[in-house]
Each structure stands twice: as C-alpha cells, then as structure tokens.
XYZ file of N, CA and C in Angstrom:
363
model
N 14.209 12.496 6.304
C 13.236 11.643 6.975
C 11.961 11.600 6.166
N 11.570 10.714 5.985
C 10.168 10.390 5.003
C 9.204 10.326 6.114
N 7.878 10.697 5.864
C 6.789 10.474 7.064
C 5.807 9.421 5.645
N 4.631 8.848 6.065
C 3.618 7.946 5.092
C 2.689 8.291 6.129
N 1.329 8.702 5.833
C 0.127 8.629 6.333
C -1.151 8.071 5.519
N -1.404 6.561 5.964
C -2.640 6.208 5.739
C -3.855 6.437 6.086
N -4.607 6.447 4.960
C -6.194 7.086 5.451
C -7.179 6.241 4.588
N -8.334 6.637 4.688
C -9.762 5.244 3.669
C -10.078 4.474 4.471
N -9.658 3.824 5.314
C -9.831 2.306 5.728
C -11.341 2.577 6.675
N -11.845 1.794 6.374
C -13.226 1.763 6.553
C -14.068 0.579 7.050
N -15.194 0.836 7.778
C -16.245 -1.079 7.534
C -17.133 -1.188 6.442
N -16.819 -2.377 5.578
C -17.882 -2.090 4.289
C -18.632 -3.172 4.551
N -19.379 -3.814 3.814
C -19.958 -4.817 3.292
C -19.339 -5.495 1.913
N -19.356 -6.719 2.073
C -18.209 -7.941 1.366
C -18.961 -7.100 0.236
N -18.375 -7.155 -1.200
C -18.763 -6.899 -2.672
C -18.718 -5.190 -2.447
N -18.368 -4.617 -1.644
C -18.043 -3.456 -2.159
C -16.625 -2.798 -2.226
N -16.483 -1.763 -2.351
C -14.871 -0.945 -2.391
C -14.599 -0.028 -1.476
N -13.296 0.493 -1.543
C -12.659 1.219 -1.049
C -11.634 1.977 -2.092
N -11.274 3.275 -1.302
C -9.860 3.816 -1.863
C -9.367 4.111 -0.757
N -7.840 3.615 -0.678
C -6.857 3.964 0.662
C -5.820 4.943 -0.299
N -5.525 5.574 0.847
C -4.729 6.959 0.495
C -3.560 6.739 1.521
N -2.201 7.368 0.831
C -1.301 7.610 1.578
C -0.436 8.375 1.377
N -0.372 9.717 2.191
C 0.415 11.034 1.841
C 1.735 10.996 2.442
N 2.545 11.095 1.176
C 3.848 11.068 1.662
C 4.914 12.589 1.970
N 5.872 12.404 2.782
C 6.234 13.553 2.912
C 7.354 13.395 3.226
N 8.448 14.190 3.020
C 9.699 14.454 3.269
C 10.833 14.398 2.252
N 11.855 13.758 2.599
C 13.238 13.648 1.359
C 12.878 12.301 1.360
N 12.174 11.790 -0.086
C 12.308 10.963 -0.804
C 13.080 10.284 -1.802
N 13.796 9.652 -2.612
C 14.899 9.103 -3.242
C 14.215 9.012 -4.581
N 15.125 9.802 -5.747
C 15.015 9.798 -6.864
C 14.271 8.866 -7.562
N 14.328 7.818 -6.898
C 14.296 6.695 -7.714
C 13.614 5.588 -6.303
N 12.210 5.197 -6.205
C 11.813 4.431 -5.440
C 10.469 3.740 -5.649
N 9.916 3.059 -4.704
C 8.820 1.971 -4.730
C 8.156 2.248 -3.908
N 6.867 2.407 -3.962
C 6.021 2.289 -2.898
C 5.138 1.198 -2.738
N 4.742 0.789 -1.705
C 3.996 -0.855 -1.531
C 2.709 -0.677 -1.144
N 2.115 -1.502 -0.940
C 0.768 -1.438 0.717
C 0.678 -2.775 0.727
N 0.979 -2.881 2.234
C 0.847 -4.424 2.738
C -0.343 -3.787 3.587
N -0.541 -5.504 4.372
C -1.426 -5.610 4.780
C -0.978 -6.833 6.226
N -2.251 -6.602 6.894
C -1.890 -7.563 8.302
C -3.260 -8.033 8.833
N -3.831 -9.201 8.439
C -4.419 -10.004 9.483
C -4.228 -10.109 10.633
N -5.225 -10.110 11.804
C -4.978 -10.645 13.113
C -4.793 -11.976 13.020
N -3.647 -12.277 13.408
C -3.025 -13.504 13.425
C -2.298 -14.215 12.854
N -2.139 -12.989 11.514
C -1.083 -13.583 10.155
C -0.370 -12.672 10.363
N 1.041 -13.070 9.080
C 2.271 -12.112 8.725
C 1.487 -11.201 8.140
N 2.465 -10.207 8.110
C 2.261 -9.291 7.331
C 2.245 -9.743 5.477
N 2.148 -8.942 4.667
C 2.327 -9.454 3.425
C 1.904 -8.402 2.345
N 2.391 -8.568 1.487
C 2.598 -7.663 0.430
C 1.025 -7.568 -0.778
N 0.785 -6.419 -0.896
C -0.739 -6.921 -1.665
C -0.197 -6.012 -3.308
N 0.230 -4.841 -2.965
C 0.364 -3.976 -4.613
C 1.865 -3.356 -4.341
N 2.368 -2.828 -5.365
C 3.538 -1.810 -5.388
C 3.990 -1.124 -6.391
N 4.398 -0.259 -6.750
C 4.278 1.211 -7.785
C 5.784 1.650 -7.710
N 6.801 1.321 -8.804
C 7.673 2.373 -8.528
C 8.205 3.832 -9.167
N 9.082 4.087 -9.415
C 9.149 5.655 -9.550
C 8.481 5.603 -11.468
N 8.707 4.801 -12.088
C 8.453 4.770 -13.070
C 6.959 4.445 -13.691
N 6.071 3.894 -12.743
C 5.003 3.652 -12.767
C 4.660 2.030 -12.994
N 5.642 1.248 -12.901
C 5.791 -0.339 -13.102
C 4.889 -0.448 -11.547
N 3.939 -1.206 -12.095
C 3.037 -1.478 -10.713
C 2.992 -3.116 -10.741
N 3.171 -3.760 -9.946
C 2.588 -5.337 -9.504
C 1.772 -5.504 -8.256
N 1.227 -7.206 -8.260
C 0.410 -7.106 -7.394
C 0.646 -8.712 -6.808
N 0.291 -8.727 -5.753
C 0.020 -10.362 -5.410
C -1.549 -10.332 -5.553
N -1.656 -11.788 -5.078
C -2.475 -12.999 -5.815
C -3.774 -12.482 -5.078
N -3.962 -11.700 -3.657
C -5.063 -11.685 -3.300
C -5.702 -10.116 -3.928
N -5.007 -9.745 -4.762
C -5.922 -8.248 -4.674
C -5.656 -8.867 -6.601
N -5.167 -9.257 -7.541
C -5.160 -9.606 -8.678
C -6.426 -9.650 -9.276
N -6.866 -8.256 -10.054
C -8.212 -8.507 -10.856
C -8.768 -7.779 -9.812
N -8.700 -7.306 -8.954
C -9.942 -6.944 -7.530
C -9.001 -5.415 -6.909
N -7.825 -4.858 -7.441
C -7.116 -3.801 -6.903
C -6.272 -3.301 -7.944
N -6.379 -2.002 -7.638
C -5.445 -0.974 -8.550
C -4.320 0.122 -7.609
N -3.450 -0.139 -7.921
C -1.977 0.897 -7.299
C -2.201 1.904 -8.345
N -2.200 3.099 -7.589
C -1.813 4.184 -8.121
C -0.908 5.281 -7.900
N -0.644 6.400 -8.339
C 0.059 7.620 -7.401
C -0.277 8.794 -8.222
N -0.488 9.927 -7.392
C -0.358 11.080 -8.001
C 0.849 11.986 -7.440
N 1.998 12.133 -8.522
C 3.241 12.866 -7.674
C 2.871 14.187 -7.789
N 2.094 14.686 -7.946
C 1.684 15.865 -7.607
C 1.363 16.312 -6.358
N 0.178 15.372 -5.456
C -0.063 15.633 -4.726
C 1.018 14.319 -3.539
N 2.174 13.868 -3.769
C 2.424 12.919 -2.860
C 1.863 11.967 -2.192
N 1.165 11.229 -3.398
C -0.294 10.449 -2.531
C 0.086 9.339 -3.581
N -0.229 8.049 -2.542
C -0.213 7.097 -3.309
C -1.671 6.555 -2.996
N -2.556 5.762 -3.642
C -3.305 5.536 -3.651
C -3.635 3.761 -3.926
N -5.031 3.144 -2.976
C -4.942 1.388 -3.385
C -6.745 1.323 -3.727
N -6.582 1.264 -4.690
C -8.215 0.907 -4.887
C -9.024 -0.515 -4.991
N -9.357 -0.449 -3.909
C -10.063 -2.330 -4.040
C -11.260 -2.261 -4.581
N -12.001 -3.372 -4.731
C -13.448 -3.786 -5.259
C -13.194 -5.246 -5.283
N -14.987 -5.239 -5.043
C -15.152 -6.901 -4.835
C -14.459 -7.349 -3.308
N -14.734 -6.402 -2.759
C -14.236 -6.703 -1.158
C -14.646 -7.997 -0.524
N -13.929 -8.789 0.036
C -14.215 -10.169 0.792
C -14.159 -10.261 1.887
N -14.665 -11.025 2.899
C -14.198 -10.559 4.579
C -12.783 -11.186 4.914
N -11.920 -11.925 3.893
C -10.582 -12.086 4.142
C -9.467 -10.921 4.025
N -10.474 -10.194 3.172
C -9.540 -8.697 2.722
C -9.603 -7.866 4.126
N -9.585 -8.196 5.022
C -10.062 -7.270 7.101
C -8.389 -7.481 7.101
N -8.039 -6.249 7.422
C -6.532 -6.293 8.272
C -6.282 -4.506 8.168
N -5.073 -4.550 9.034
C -4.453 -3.392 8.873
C -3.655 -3.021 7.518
N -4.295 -2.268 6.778
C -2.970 -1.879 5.362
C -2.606 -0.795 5.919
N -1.107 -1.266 5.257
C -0.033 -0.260 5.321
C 0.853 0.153 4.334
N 0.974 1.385 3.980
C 1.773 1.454 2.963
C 3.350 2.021 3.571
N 4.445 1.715 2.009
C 5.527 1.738 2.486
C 6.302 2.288 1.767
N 7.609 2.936 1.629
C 8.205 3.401 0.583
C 9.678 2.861 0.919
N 10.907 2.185 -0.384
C 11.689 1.949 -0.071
C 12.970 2.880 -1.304
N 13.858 2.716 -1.197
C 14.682 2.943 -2.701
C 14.831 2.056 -3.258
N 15.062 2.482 -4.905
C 15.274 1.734 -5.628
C 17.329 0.982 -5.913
N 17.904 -0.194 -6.305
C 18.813 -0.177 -6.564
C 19.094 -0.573 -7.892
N 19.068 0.019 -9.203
C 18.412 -0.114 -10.560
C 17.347 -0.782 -10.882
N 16.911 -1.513 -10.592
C 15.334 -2.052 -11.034
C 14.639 -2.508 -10.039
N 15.747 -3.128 -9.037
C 15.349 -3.435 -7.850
C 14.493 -2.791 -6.690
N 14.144 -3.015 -6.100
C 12.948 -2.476 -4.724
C 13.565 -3.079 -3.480
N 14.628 -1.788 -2.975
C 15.053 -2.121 -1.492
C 14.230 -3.029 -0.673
N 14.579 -4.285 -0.090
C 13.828 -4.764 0.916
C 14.712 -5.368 2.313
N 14.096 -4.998 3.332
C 12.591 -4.641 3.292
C 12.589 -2.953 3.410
N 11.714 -3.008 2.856
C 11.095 -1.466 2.922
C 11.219 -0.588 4.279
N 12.126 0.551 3.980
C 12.724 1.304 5.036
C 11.545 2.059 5.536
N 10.451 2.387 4.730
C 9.726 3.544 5.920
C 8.494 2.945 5.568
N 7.526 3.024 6.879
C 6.579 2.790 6.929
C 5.170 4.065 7.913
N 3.962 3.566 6.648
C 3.107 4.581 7.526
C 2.381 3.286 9.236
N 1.443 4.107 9.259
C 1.015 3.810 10.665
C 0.219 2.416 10.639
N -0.715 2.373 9.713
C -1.833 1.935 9.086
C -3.122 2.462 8.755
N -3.971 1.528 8.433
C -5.234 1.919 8.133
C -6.436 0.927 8.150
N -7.520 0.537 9.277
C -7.769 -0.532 9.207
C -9.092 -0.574 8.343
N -9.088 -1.894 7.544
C -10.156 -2.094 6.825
C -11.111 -3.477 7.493
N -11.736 -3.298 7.306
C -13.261 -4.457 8.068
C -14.123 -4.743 6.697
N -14.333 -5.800 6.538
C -15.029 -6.476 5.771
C -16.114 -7.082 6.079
N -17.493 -7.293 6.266
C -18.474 -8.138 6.618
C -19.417 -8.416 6.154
C-alpha cells in the first residue's frame, strides 16, 4: 500500500512562490512516475508536472517556465516548485504516484495524496 502526503500549499500574493512537498510511503514499484495535478473549483482536474523513476520530468503548459518537479529518494519526497504565481494557479494540488510499463506512466494514476490547497491573490 503506498500512502502520498501533501504539504506547502499556502495564500500568497500573485508574483510570488511556493514549494509543495509530498512524502511518500510504503511499497513502491521499481520503476514509477510521480505527478501533481491540480483542481480548480469548477474545473477537471489536470495534470501540471511529472518525474519518473529515472528523473525524465515533463510539464504542461500552465506551470512551463514558472515550475520545477523534483524528488529526493532519499528522503521519499517529491517536491513542485512554482514562481511567478498567478491567481489562476488557486486549486487543490495533488500529487500522485503510478507504475511504470517500460517508458510508459500507468494511467490513470493508482495512488493518490489528499491534497494541498494553494490561493493566489
């Protein structure tokens, strides 16, 4: 059983940053991806960064230039660093971990943390 706990999420003021944290725990798979989506009130959910076991990180279009995926497997922490915060960037992030099936990134993503809400204004 994998557990994910998100933490960071904060109220900032638009043009500044954050770091979201998410400690992972349990039997994890040799070989996997971790994500952090995100959720508007009133939108889908949706995919913002993702990191897999190898360190291949991508991103969509709203955090591009403005966010960094990271991880430290040391401490089981994955990490999302924003800047240049906007008040569209307000939702619940969540991060996620799935397995890998050779290059691929199980979807959708089997475990999920709780969230973490971020406020922008």
């Amino acid at each position: 059983h994998v557990q994910l706990v998100e933490s960071g999420g904060a109220s900032v003021q638009a043009g500044g940053s954050l770091r979201l944290s998410c400690v992972v725990s349990g039997n994890t798979y040799s070989t996997h991806c971790m994500g952090w989506f995100r959720q508007a009130p009133g939108k889908e959910r949706e995919g913002v960064a993702s990191i897999n076991s190898a360190g291949g990180s991508t991103y969509a279009q709203p955090l591009v230039g403005r966010g960094s995926v990271s991880r430290d497997n040391a401490k089981n922490t994955l990490y999302l660093q924003m800047s240049s915060l906007r008040p569209d960037d307000t939702a619940i992030y969540y991060c996620a971990l799935t397995p890998m099936e050779g290059s691929t990134c199980v979807r959708p993503y089997k475990f999920w943390g709780q969230g973490t809400q971020v406020t922008v204004s």
